[in-house]
Structure formats: structure tokens, C-alpha cells
Short mmCIF file of C-alpha atoms in Angstrom, two decimals:
data_model
loop_
_atom_site.label_atom_id
_atom_site.label_comp_id
_atom_site.label_asym_id
_atom_site.label_seq_id
_atom_site.Cartn_x
_atom_site.Cartn_y
_atom_site.Cartn_z
CA UNK Z 122 29.14 -25.31 -29.77
CA UNK Z 123 30.46 -21.76 -30.26
CA UNK Z 124 29.57 -19.97 -33.49
CA UNK Z 125 32.37 -18.68 -35.69
CA UNK Z 126 31.49 -15.74 -37.93
CA UNK Z 127 34.02 -16.66 -40.58
CA UNK Z 128 36.23 -19.71 -41.08
CA UNK Z 129 39.14 -17.29 -41.53
CA UNK Z 130 39.20 -16.52 -37.81
CA UNK Z 131 39.17 -19.97 -36.26
CA UNK Z 132 37.70 -20.65 -32.84
CA UNK Z 133 39.09 -18.72 -29.91
CA UNK Z 134 36.48 -19.63 -27.36
CA UNK Z 135 38.17 -20.35 -24.04
CA UNK Z 136 35.12 -21.28 -22.00
CA UNK Z 137 36.03 -24.96 -22.11
CA UNK Z 138 39.48 -24.36 -20.65
CA UNK Z 139 39.69 -24.89 -16.93
CA UNK Z 140 40.71 -21.75 -15.01
CA UNK Z 141 43.55 -22.88 -12.77
CA UNK Z 142 45.17 -21.39 -9.69
CA UNK Z 143 47.78 -19.08 -11.22
CA UNK Z 144 49.97 -16.12 -10.32
CA UNK Z 145 49.10 -13.25 -12.68
CA UNK Z 146 51.10 -12.65 -15.86
CA UNK Z 147 51.64 -9.27 -17.51
CA UNK Z 148 52.83 -9.24 -21.15
CA UNK Z 149 54.91 -6.17 -22.09
CA UNK Z 150 55.49 -5.33 -25.75
CA UNK Z 151 58.40 -3.51 -27.37
CA UNK Z 152 59.12 -1.05 -30.17
CA UNK Z 153 56.29 -1.12 -32.70
CA UNK Z 154 54.53 -3.85 -30.72
CA UNK Z 155 51.36 -1.96 -29.76
CA UNK Z 156 48.37 -0.76 -31.72
CA UNK Z 157 48.30 3.05 -31.84
CA UNK Z 158 45.04 4.91 -32.50
CA UNK Z 159 44.47 8.52 -33.43
CA UNK Z 160 41.68 9.98 -31.31
CA UNK Z 161 40.16 13.39 -32.20
CA UNK Z 162 40.33 15.94 -29.39
CA UNK Z 163 36.84 17.06 -30.39
CA UNK Z 164 34.21 15.11 -32.28
CA UNK Z 165 35.07 12.40 -34.80
CA UNK Z 166 36.07 8.79 -35.19
CA UNK Z 167 39.08 7.12 -33.65
CA UNK Z 168 41.24 5.52 -36.34
CA UNK Z 169 44.04 2.99 -36.15
CA UNK Z 170 47.31 4.42 -37.46
CA UNK Z 171 49.65 1.59 -36.40
CA UNK Z 172 49.57 -1.12 -37.67
CA UNK Z 173 47.47 -0.94 -40.83
CA UNK Z 174 47.97 -2.01 -44.42
CA UNK Z 175 45.41 0.03 -46.35
CA UNK Z 176 46.15 3.79 -46.59
CA UNK Z 177 48.95 3.09 -44.14
CA UNK Z 178 51.49 5.64 -45.42
CA UNK Z 179 48.93 8.43 -45.79
CA UNK Z 180 47.43 8.00 -42.30
CA UNK Z 181 50.87 7.62 -40.77
CA UNK Z 182 52.02 10.96 -42.19
CA UNK Z 183 48.83 12.73 -41.20
CA UNK Z 184 48.44 11.42 -37.67
CA UNK Z 185 51.68 10.05 -36.24
CA UNK Z 186 54.51 12.19 -37.60
CA UNK Z 187 55.91 13.95 -34.56
CA UNK Z 188 58.53 16.30 -33.15
CA UNK Z 189 60.32 16.08 -29.85
CA UNK Z 190 59.59 18.72 -27.21
CA UNK Z 191 62.74 19.20 -25.08
CA UNK Z 192 60.76 21.12 -22.47
CA UNK Z 193 58.53 18.15 -21.67
CA UNK Z 194 60.64 15.20 -22.86
CA UNK Z 195 57.73 13.91 -24.95
CA UNK Z 196 57.47 13.37 -28.68
CA UNK Z 197 54.33 15.24 -29.79
CA UNK Z 198 52.27 14.65 -32.92
CA UNK Z 199 52.24 17.36 -35.58
CA UNK Z 200 48.48 16.89 -35.83
CA UNK Z 201 47.19 19.13 -33.04
CA UNK Z 202 43.56 18.10 -33.58
CA UNK Z 203 44.08 14.56 -32.36
CA UNK Z 204 46.08 12.53 -29.87
CA UNK Z 205 47.75 9.15 -30.07
CA UNK Z 206 46.22 6.59 -27.70
CA UNK Z 207 46.68 2.90 -27.03
CA UNK Z 208 43.46 0.84 -26.79
CA UNK Z 209 42.86 -0.73 -23.38
CA UNK Z 210 40.35 -3.34 -24.56
CA UNK Z 211 40.56 -6.91 -23.32
CA UNK Z 212 42.56 -5.91 -20.22
CA UNK Z 213 45.36 -4.45 -22.35
CA UNK Z 214 45.74 -7.60 -24.46
CA UNK Z 215 43.95 -6.32 -27.57
CA UNK Z 216 46.66 -3.74 -28.29
CA UNK Z 217 49.45 -6.35 -28.39
CA UNK Z 218 47.55 -9.33 -29.82
CA UNK Z 219 46.98 -8.88 -33.58
CA UNK Z 220 48.51 -5.54 -34.56
CA UNK Z 221 46.26 -5.17 -37.60
CA UNK Z 222 42.99 -6.82 -36.54
CA UNK Z 223 41.28 -6.03 -39.85
CA UNK Z 224 39.17 -8.59 -41.72
CA UNK Z 225 41.76 -8.75 -44.49
CA UNK Z 226 44.64 -9.54 -42.15
CA UNK Z 227 42.65 -12.14 -40.25
CA UNK Z 228 41.48 -13.85 -43.42
CA UNK Z 229 45.01 -14.33 -44.77
CA UNK Z 230 46.38 -14.89 -41.26
CA UNK Z 231 49.43 -12.69 -41.93
CA UNK Z 232 51.76 -14.19 -39.36
CA UNK Z 233 53.94 -11.19 -38.57
CA UNK Z 234 51.10 -9.02 -37.28
CA UNK Z 235 49.96 -11.82 -34.98
CA UNK Z 236 52.18 -10.39 -32.27
CA UNK Z 237 51.50 -11.82 -28.78
CA UNK Z 238 48.54 -13.74 -30.22
CA UNK Z 239 49.95 -17.26 -29.97
CA UNK Z 240 51.45 -16.65 -26.55
CA UNK Z 241 48.12 -15.37 -25.25
CA UNK Z 242 46.45 -18.53 -26.57
CA UNK Z 243 49.12 -20.70 -24.95
CA UNK Z 244 48.68 -19.01 -21.57
CA UNK Z 245 44.88 -19.22 -21.73
CA UNK Z 246 45.29 -22.91 -22.53
CA UNK Z 247 47.39 -23.23 -19.37
CA UNK Z 248 44.58 -21.92 -17.21
CA UNK Z 249 45.20 -18.17 -17.20
CA UNK Z 250 42.11 -15.98 -17.26
CA UNK Z 251 42.01 -12.58 -18.95
CA UNK Z 252 41.38 -9.82 -16.47
CA UNK Z 253 42.17 -12.01 -13.48
CA UNK Z 254 45.54 -13.63 -14.12
CA UNK Z 255 46.42 -12.44 -17.64
CA UNK Z 256 46.99 -8.82 -18.73
CA UNK Z 257 48.82 -6.86 -21.43
CA UNK Z 258 50.69 -3.56 -21.47
CA UNK Z 259 50.87 -1.74 -24.77
CA UNK Z 260 52.14 1.83 -24.87
CA UNK Z 261 53.15 4.75 -27.08
CA UNK Z 262 56.50 3.36 -28.23
CA UNK Z 263 57.59 6.69 -29.71
CA UNK Z 264 58.36 7.91 -26.22
CA UNK Z 265 61.34 7.39 -23.94
CA UNK Z 266 61.36 4.16 -21.98
CA UNK Z 267 61.71 6.17 -18.75
CA UNK Z 268 59.17 8.90 -19.42
CA UNK Z 269 56.67 9.43 -16.60
CA UNK Z 270 53.54 8.47 -18.56
CA UNK Z 271 54.93 5.06 -19.49
CA UNK Z 272 56.28 4.41 -15.99
CA UNK Z 273 52.95 5.36 -14.42
CA UNK Z 274 51.10 3.19 -16.94
CA UNK Z 275 53.24 0.18 -16.10
CA UNK Z 276 52.77 0.74 -12.37
CA UNK Z 277 48.99 1.02 -12.81
CA UNK Z 278 48.87 -2.20 -14.85
CA UNK Z 279 50.95 -4.07 -12.26
CA UNK Z 280 48.68 -2.81 -9.49
CA UNK Z 281 45.58 -3.88 -11.44
CA UNK Z 282 46.94 -7.39 -11.97
CA UNK Z 283 48.04 -7.62 -8.33
CA UNK Z 284 44.60 -6.67 -6.99
CA UNK Z 285 42.59 -8.68 -9.55
CA UNK Z 286 44.42 -11.86 -8.59
CA UNK Z 287 43.83 -11.37 -4.88
CA UNK Z 288 47.15 -9.79 -3.95
CA UNK Z 289 49.47 -12.11 -5.82
CA UNK Z 290 52.72 -10.80 -7.22
CA UNK Z 291 52.96 -10.51 -11.00
CA UNK Z 292 55.13 -12.49 -13.41
CA UNK Z 293 56.42 -10.27 -16.22
CA UNK Z 294 57.05 -11.49 -19.77
CA UNK Z 295 58.64 -8.80 -21.94
CA UNK Z 296 59.66 -8.70 -25.57
CA UNK Z 297 62.56 -6.67 -26.97
CA UNK Z 298 62.46 -2.99 -25.96
CA UNK Z 299 59.91 -3.88 -23.30
CA UNK Z 300 62.87 -5.20 -21.32
CA UNK Z 301 64.52 -1.76 -21.45
CA UNK Z 302 61.35 -0.24 -20.03
CA UNK Z 303 61.25 -2.77 -17.20
CA UNK Z 304 64.87 -1.98 -16.33
CA UNK Z 305 63.94 1.72 -16.16
CA UNK Z 306 61.01 0.87 -13.90
CA UNK Z 307 63.24 -1.27 -11.68
CA UNK Z 308 65.72 1.59 -11.40
CA UNK Z 309 63.27 4.46 -10.91
CA UNK Z 310 60.43 2.68 -9.05
CA UNK Z 311 62.25 0.01 -7.08
CA UNK Z 312 59.76 -0.07 -4.20
CA UNK Z 313 56.87 -0.69 -6.61
CA UNK Z 314 58.89 -3.37 -8.40
CA UNK Z 315 59.53 -5.12 -5.06
CA UNK Z 316 55.86 -4.87 -4.12
CA UNK Z 317 54.29 -6.11 -7.34
CA UNK Z 318 56.76 -8.25 -9.32
CA UNK Z 319 57.48 -11.93 -8.67
CA UNK Z 320 59.41 -13.16 -11.75
CA UNK Z 321 60.63 -11.65 -15.00
CA UNK Z 322 61.04 -13.62 -18.24
CA UNK Z 323 62.77 -11.49 -20.83
CA UNK Z 324 62.73 -12.20 -24.59
CA UNK Z 325 65.12 -10.69 -27.16
CA UNK Z 326 66.02 -7.55 -25.23
CA UNK Z 327 68.68 -5.26 -26.78
CA UNK Z 328 70.36 -4.69 -23.41
CA UNK Z 329 73.43 -3.11 -25.02
CA UNK Z 330 71.67 -1.87 -28.14
CA UNK Z 331 71.00 -3.19 -31.64
CA UNK Z 332 73.87 -1.59 -33.60
CA UNK Z 333 73.15 -2.41 -37.23
CA UNK Z 334 69.38 -1.93 -37.15
CA UNK Z 335 69.30 1.21 -35.01
CA UNK Z 336 72.22 3.02 -36.67
CA UNK Z 337 70.64 2.45 -40.06
CA UNK Z 338 67.17 3.39 -38.76
CA UNK Z 339 68.44 6.85 -37.85
CA UNK Z 340 70.21 7.26 -41.18
CA UNK Z 341 67.78 5.75 -43.70
CA UNK Z 342 64.68 4.54 -41.84
CA UNK Z 343 62.93 1.18 -41.81
CA UNK Z 344 60.77 -0.72 -44.25
CA UNK Z 345 58.74 -3.61 -42.89
CA UNK Z 346 57.58 -5.28 -46.08
CA UNK Z 347 59.24 -6.27 -49.36
CA UNK Z 348 57.58 -6.79 -52.71
CA UNK Z 349 54.03 -5.91 -53.71
CA UNK Z 350 52.81 -5.60 -50.12
CA UNK Z 351 55.14 -2.65 -49.52
CA UNK Z 352 52.78 -0.45 -51.57
CA UNK Z 353 50.17 -0.93 -48.85
CA UNK Z 354 52.44 -0.21 -45.92
CA UNK Z 355 54.47 2.64 -44.40
CA UNK Z 356 57.41 3.53 -46.64
CA UNK Z 357 60.99 3.53 -45.44
CA UNK Z 358 61.30 7.31 -45.84
CA UNK Z 359 58.03 7.99 -44.01
CA UNK Z 360 59.14 5.82 -41.11
CA UNK Z 361 62.53 7.54 -41.09
CA UNK Z 362 60.97 10.93 -40.40
CA UNK Z 363 59.30 9.55 -37.27
CA UNK Z 364 62.29 7.63 -35.94
CA UNK Z 365 64.58 10.68 -36.02
CA UNK Z 366 62.29 12.21 -33.37
CA UNK Z 367 61.78 9.07 -31.24
CA UNK Z 368 63.68 8.91 -27.91
CA UNK Z 369 63.07 5.16 -27.78
CA UNK Z 370 65.20 4.66 -30.90
CA UNK Z 371 68.10 6.73 -29.52
CA UNK Z 372 67.92 4.67 -26.32
CA UNK Z 373 68.74 1.53 -28.32
CA UNK Z 374 71.87 2.89 -29.98
CA UNK Z 375 74.90 0.68 -29.21
CA UNK Z 376 76.24 1.25 -25.71
CA UNK Z 377 79.59 3.02 -26.11
CA UNK Z 378 80.71 1.95 -22.62
CA UNK Z 379 80.07 -1.75 -23.12
CA UNK Z 380 83.10 -3.90 -23.91
CA UNK Z 381 82.00 -5.44 -27.19
CA UNK Z 382 83.95 -8.35 -28.63
CA UNK Z 383 84.33 -5.99 -31.57
CA UNK Z 384 83.14 -2.39 -31.46
CA UNK Z 385 80.16 -1.81 -33.81
CA UNK Z 386 80.96 0.63 -36.59
CA UNK Z 387 79.42 2.69 -39.35
CA UNK Z 388 81.69 2.82 -42.38
CA UNK Z 389 81.53 5.29 -45.27
CA UNK Z 390 83.43 5.08 -48.53
CA UNK Z 391 84.13 8.77 -49.01
CA UNK Z 392 85.31 10.77 -51.99
CA UNK Z 393 86.85 14.13 -51.15
CA UNK Z 394 88.05 16.57 -53.80
CA UNK Z 395 90.87 18.99 -53.05
CA UNK Z 396 91.10 22.58 -54.30
CA UNK Z 397 93.50 21.53 -57.05
CA UNK Z 398 90.89 19.15 -58.41
CA UNK Z 399 92.52 15.95 -57.20
CA UNK Z 400 90.21 13.52 -55.45
CA UNK Z 401 90.88 10.98 -52.77
CA UNK Z 402 88.77 7.93 -51.89
CA UNK Z 403 89.05 6.54 -48.38
CA UNK Z 404 87.09 4.40 -45.95
CA UNK Z 405 85.98 6.41 -42.92
CA UNK Z 406 85.11 4.56 -39.72
CA UNK Z 407 82.79 5.76 -36.96
CA UNK Z 408 82.49 3.92 -33.65
CA UNK Z 409 79.66 4.34 -31.12
CA UNK Z 410 81.15 7.60 -29.82
CA UNK Z 411 82.01 9.09 -33.22
CA UNK Z 412 78.66 8.20 -34.80
CA UNK Z 413 77.01 11.34 -33.40
CA UNK Z 414 79.17 13.52 -35.65
CA UNK Z 415 78.26 11.37 -38.66
CA UNK Z 416 74.54 11.59 -37.83
CA UNK Z 417 74.97 15.35 -37.54
CA UNK Z 418 76.36 15.71 -41.04
CA UNK Z 419 74.15 13.11 -42.70
CA UNK Z 420 70.89 14.52 -41.29
CA UNK Z 421 71.64 18.25 -41.38
CA UNK Z 422 69.33 18.83 -44.37
CA UNK Z 423 66.66 16.32 -43.38
CA UNK Z 424 63.18 17.84 -43.50
CA UNK Z 425 59.56 17.07 -44.20
CA UNK Z 426 56.52 18.98 -45.42
CA UNK Z 427 53.43 19.00 -43.23
CA UNK Z 428 50.27 21.04 -43.68
CA UNK Z 429 52.03 23.41 -46.07
CA UNK Z 430 55.01 23.96 -43.77
CA UNK Z 431 58.58 22.72 -44.04
CA UNK Z 432 59.87 21.22 -40.80
CA UNK Z 433 63.56 20.60 -40.23
CA UNK Z 434 64.42 17.22 -38.67
CA UNK Z 435 68.18 17.00 -38.14
CA UNK Z 436 69.90 14.66 -35.71
CA UNK Z 437 68.34 15.60 -32.40
CA UNK Z 438 70.97 16.37 -29.77
CA UNK Z 439 68.34 16.96 -27.09
CA UNK Z 440 67.09 13.41 -27.56
CA UNK Z 441 70.65 12.08 -27.71
CA UNK Z 442 71.42 13.73 -24.36
CA UNK Z 443 68.20 12.34 -22.88
CA UNK Z 444 69.09 8.86 -24.14
CA UNK Z 445 72.51 9.14 -22.48
CA UNK Z 446 70.64 9.77 -19.23
CA UNK Z 447 68.48 6.71 -19.88
CA UNK Z 448 71.59 4.57 -20.22
CA UNK Z 449 72.66 5.73 -16.75
CA UNK Z 450 69.23 4.82 -15.39
CA UNK Z 451 69.50 1.35 -16.94
CA UNK Z 452 72.99 0.83 -15.52
CA UNK Z 453 71.67 1.57 -12.03
CA UNK Z 454 69.03 -1.17 -12.20
CA UNK Z 455 69.72 -3.98 -9.73
CA UNK Z 456 67.47 -6.96 -9.10
CA UNK Z 457 66.44 -7.76 -5.52
CA UNK Z 458 68.31 -10.60 -3.82
CA UNK Z 459 66.84 -13.97 -4.72
CA UNK Z 460 64.72 -12.59 -7.56
CA UNK Z 461 63.85 -14.97 -10.41
CA UNK Z 462 65.06 -13.55 -13.74
CA UNK Z 463 65.20 -15.54 -16.99
CA UNK Z 464 66.65 -14.42 -20.32
CA UNK Z 465 65.71 -15.91 -23.71
CA UNK Z 466 67.59 -14.64 -26.75
CA UNK Z 467 67.54 -15.47 -30.45
CA UNK Z 468 70.49 -17.14 -32.08
CA UNK Z 469 71.78 -18.71 -35.32
CA UNK Z 470 70.51 -15.93 -37.62
CA UNK Z 471 72.60 -13.36 -39.50
CA UNK Z 472 72.09 -10.10 -37.60
CA UNK Z 473 73.21 -6.64 -38.85
CA UNK Z 474 76.12 -5.23 -36.87
CA UNK Z 475 78.28 -2.87 -38.96
CA UNK Z 476 76.75 -0.66 -41.68
CA UNK Z 477 78.73 0.42 -44.72
CA UNK Z 478 77.53 3.18 -47.07
CA UNK Z 479 78.92 3.63 -50.56
CA UNK Z 480 81.69 1.55 -52.07
CA UNK Z 481 85.17 2.04 -53.42
CA UNK Z 482 83.72 2.05 -56.93
CA UNK Z 483 80.81 4.35 -56.00
CA UNK Z 484 81.91 6.48 -53.05
CA UNK Z 485 79.85 9.13 -51.27
CA UNK Z 486 80.90 12.75 -51.70
CA UNK Z 487 78.29 14.54 -49.59
CA UNK Z 488 77.44 12.81 -46.32
CA UNK Z 489 73.81 13.88 -46.68
CA UNK Z 490 73.59 11.35 -49.53
CA UNK Z 491 73.83 8.57 -46.94
CA UNK Z 492 70.14 9.09 -46.15
CA UNK Z 493 69.32 7.94 -49.69
CA UNK Z 494 71.79 5.04 -49.77
CA UNK Z 495 71.12 1.44 -48.80
CA UNK Z 496 73.87 -0.01 -46.63
CA UNK Z 497 75.86 -3.19 -46.85
CA UNK Z 498 75.96 -5.00 -43.52
CA UNK Z 499 78.44 -7.18 -41.77
CA UNK Z 500 76.65 -9.75 -39.66
CA UNK Z 501 76.97 -11.44 -36.31
CA UNK Z 502 74.99 -14.12 -34.54
CA UNK Z 503 71.57 -13.09 -33.25
CA UNK Z 504 67.85 -13.07 -34.03
CA UNK Z 505 68.09 -11.00 -37.21
CA UNK Z 506 67.61 -7.75 -35.26
CA UNK Z 507 69.35 -7.97 -31.88
CA UNK Z 508 72.86 -9.50 -31.67
CA UNK Z 509 72.98 -12.38 -29.21
CA UNK Z 510 75.97 -10.67 -27.58
CA UNK Z 511 73.76 -7.70 -26.67
CA UNK Z 512 70.73 -9.79 -25.68
CA UNK Z 513 72.81 -11.96 -23.33
CA UNK Z 514 74.57 -9.00 -21.68
CA UNK Z 515 71.80 -8.15 -19.22
CA UNK Z 516 74.20 -7.40 -16.34
CA UNK Z 517 71.77 -9.13 -13.98
CA UNK Z 518 71.79 -12.26 -11.84
CA UNK Z 519 69.92 -14.67 -14.09
CA UNK Z 520 68.64 -18.10 -13.11
CA UNK Z 521 68.94 -19.09 -16.78
CA UNK Z 522 69.97 -17.65 -20.13
CA UNK Z 523 68.83 -19.73 -23.08
CA UNK Z 524 69.48 -19.24 -26.78
CA UNK Z 525 66.67 -20.26 -29.14
CA UNK Z 526 66.99 -20.52 -32.90
CA UNK Z 527 64.30 -18.07 -33.99
CA UNK Z 528 63.93 -14.61 -35.49
CA UNK Z 529 63.15 -11.57 -33.36
CA UNK Z 530 59.36 -11.69 -33.60
CA UNK Z 531 59.19 -15.44 -34.10
CA UNK Z 532 60.30 -15.86 -30.49
CA UNK Z 533 56.77 -14.79 -29.53
CA UNK Z 534 55.30 -17.91 -31.15
CA UNK Z 535 58.15 -20.39 -30.84
CA UNK Z 536 57.32 -23.75 -29.26
CA UNK Z 537 60.68 -24.02 -27.52
CA UNK Z 538 60.10 -20.58 -25.96
CA UNK Z 539 56.63 -21.69 -24.87
CA UNK Z 540 58.06 -24.80 -23.20
CA UNK Z 541 60.59 -22.69 -21.30
CA UNK Z 542 57.93 -20.21 -20.19
CA UNK Z 543 55.65 -22.99 -18.94
CA UNK Z 544 58.55 -24.59 -17.09
CA UNK Z 545 59.60 -21.33 -15.40
CA UNK Z 546 56.02 -20.40 -14.53
CA UNK Z 547 55.40 -23.93 -13.28
CA UNK Z 548 52.30 -24.49 -15.40
CA UNK Z 549 50.92 -27.00 -17.88
CA UNK Z 550 47.88 -27.00 -20.21
CA UNK Z 551 44.71 -27.60 -18.22
CA UNK Z 552 42.32 -28.80 -20.96
CA UNK Z 553 42.19 -30.59 -24.27
CA UNK Z 554 40.64 -27.74 -26.27
CA UNK Z 555 42.99 -26.23 -28.80
CA UNK Z 556 42.84 -23.04 -30.81
CA UNK Z 557 42.27 -23.70 -34.51
CA UNK Z 558 43.84 -21.31 -36.97
CA UNK Z 559 43.79 -20.96 -40.70
CA UNK Z 560 46.75 -21.81 -42.86
CA UNK Z 561 49.36 -19.05 -43.02
CA UNK Z 562 49.27 -17.22 -46.34
CA UNK Z 563 52.30 -17.43 -48.63
CA UNK Z 564 53.37 -13.79 -48.60
CA UNK Z 565 56.65 -11.93 -48.43
CA UNK Z 566 57.80 -11.91 -44.80
CA UNK Z 567 57.82 -8.72 -42.80
CA UNK Z 568 61.39 -7.74 -42.04
CA UNK Z 569 62.73 -8.10 -38.53
CA UNK Z 570 62.79 -4.92 -36.48
CA UNK Z 571 63.60 -3.93 -32.95
CA UNK Z 572 60.26 -4.42 -31.26
#
């Protein structure tokens, strides 16, 4: 009988599960879905900077705040004494399993940081073996989805899985922004895709963007946790300063060329005072094309202090131009004839679509004040983060598109999703041993985010 160090952790021994004859599976995470470590360039200890709950905001500011380098196309950390790395332990699965694998998080079994955890358990229970037929790909999600380092990393992981399984093609399962990366790989490395990939099961991908969440992320940031727990996590403002310099975020802005049922908008109740002292209050509307001018004005004074220096972080036109190029790359992605592609999207949840700042009673005079204003949303159907309209609009020949009633991250542990995955992979559980977990703690839920 296996020994468990603490009843908080349950029993994850898989030795009793029969290892079946399986094609390899590679799990690909999305935005915020990988552990990020800060590794000193000289001597010192490697520390986890994403995700963590204790000293989270302090470590985040010190180690992961970044600026975009237009000469290289990479977002580079302000801390020049360390580098951001993704752990490769457990054949890439560790980085996307439990995003905060601390004793505290495991003891309370905080559901939202148990990322691919349940899916990994399900696949192991169906006969997949880590390092032979089951692998994970976590990556530096600050970067562009088409940047060379991420593309090369995905190719290397596919090649590893292909060789480890005896030359079998790989089945991809992606979550959220991971689907955007796979489209970039398909477009830019088509020969490698044809060589290594067998099937692709896509979950909750913002194919045409995530209008409400991404527009507001660029203007005011993101906050993952409400209530008391928020004091232990990265603040909304701290996250905002990173996202303004992240190509991956710009690449998920709403697609201006897509024919939406209704164009997503950012609305601003604006008060403007004339020279004669008279004021006028009006509702200004910005569509996907016009939003760049709004971002320009709202973020023109945005700055942070780092190591005694003030660093300006306005709306980044270099990144915006790069992201426009990424959209062209995505549009050029075409699946091979006869390829098996499946799309699962979340439905039945209110999902932010339009953002409105200010009100008729309390209008905004200076657009820079938007960055300190919480929006009111109008909602559409989706998973709470990605509208179902965007997630369904893959532009690909799909064998099946299935809507599942679940939130963005919940799709990674949803039983209906698991049944669909097992059906499409053609597998069933091979043993009777089940993974025992502790009861989920009653805490404030982590907010949905594009991951």
C-alpha cells in the first residue's frame, strides 16, 4: 500500500493502473496556465513567481514585471539578474498541473489552481503513461504566440512525444490561448504539424478574441481573487503593468475583420467642458478599430517605479502592430485534408462583451481616469471569459463542435468534457483504482480569465 505523507494530498499512485496501448497525448496550456520560475543568472535559489499566494504581489513586481523589446519581439524582465523559466519536471506536466503546488494550497485543495490536474488523473486512469504517452507543454505566456522560442519549444515537445511512443503521431489537447499557439504552429510549421500531429481537441479557445476581458485587461488590469484572499495575491494594478507589455494579450483583442453578430464596443460616458464654461455629457463608442485611439489616450500617463526608476508604459504600438501580424498568421492556418479536429466551448454563462466606463451621473472628464475606473459590462453567452461566438468561430473543418455548460477553467475538470475526450481518443479507464482527493475548501472563487 502506498504511503501518503499527508491526508491533504490524497493518493496519486498510478502503479496499479494498467498501461494500455495508446497514441501519445500532449496537453497545451493557455494564458496564465503555466508555472513561471525566476532563476538567477548567477548563484542563488530559483523561486516560483507565478502562481503563488504568499508574497505574491511583491515577488511579481520584483521578478516578472517586463518591457517589450521591439528589436527582438520578446518581452524582457526588468530584473536583469534573473530569467523567467518554465519547469520541465514530470515530462512538462508539473508546470500545468497544480499552479501553486505549495503545502497550503494542497491542504485546502484550492480548486482553481488545480489546472490540468484532474485531466491528467483522468488520462492516467485511461492507461496513459507519463513520459511515454502523456506529456505537457507549459511556456512563458507573456510572449507572442508565434515567437520563435515558443514555436521551437512546441516542436521539441511534439518530437519527444513522437519518439517516446515509438513513432506514433500525437493527439493535442489545448486550453484557451493554447489553441491560438497551435494555429500559429500549424501556419508557420506546417510540415512539422503534418509529421507529428494526429488529432487536435481544442477547449475554450478565443479564436476571434475575448472582447470584454481583454479590452478591460489593457485598460484596468486583472484581479484573480475577491475578498480576503486578494491580500495574498497579485493586485489588479500590478497585473495591469505586466499585461500592457504582453504580446499575448494584444493577440487576443477582438478581431476587427470578423463579422460579429454585434460588434464589441468600449463605451465611455464623457464630460467635455467648452471654453465658455459650458459642459456636455455624451456617450462615446469605440469599436475594435477605434479602440486603439482610446487605449492611446487612456494609457498615455501609465507608468511604474522599478529599482528607483520611473518607467513609462503607454499603449504599445509596436506590440499592436506585431499582434496584427499574428492575426494574419492565424488566418493562414489550414488543417490538412481529413484531419480530426474537435472544438469544445463553454456556454450558458454571462460573459463580458462590451465595457462601459463612467456613467451619465458620474462621467469621465480625462480619459486617463479610465485606468482607475471599474467598468460595467454587457454580457453574452459564453464561459465567463470567452464568448461562445468567438470560441465556435474556429474557421476550420471540425468533426464536432460541442457546447458544455461550464466556466472557462472548469472545462478542464468537467465530466462531460472528459467523456467527450475519451470518446474522441477512443479510450476507456483501464483499472478500478481511483484518485482520492480532499474536500474542496469553501473559499471565494478565483475569477475567470483568458487562460
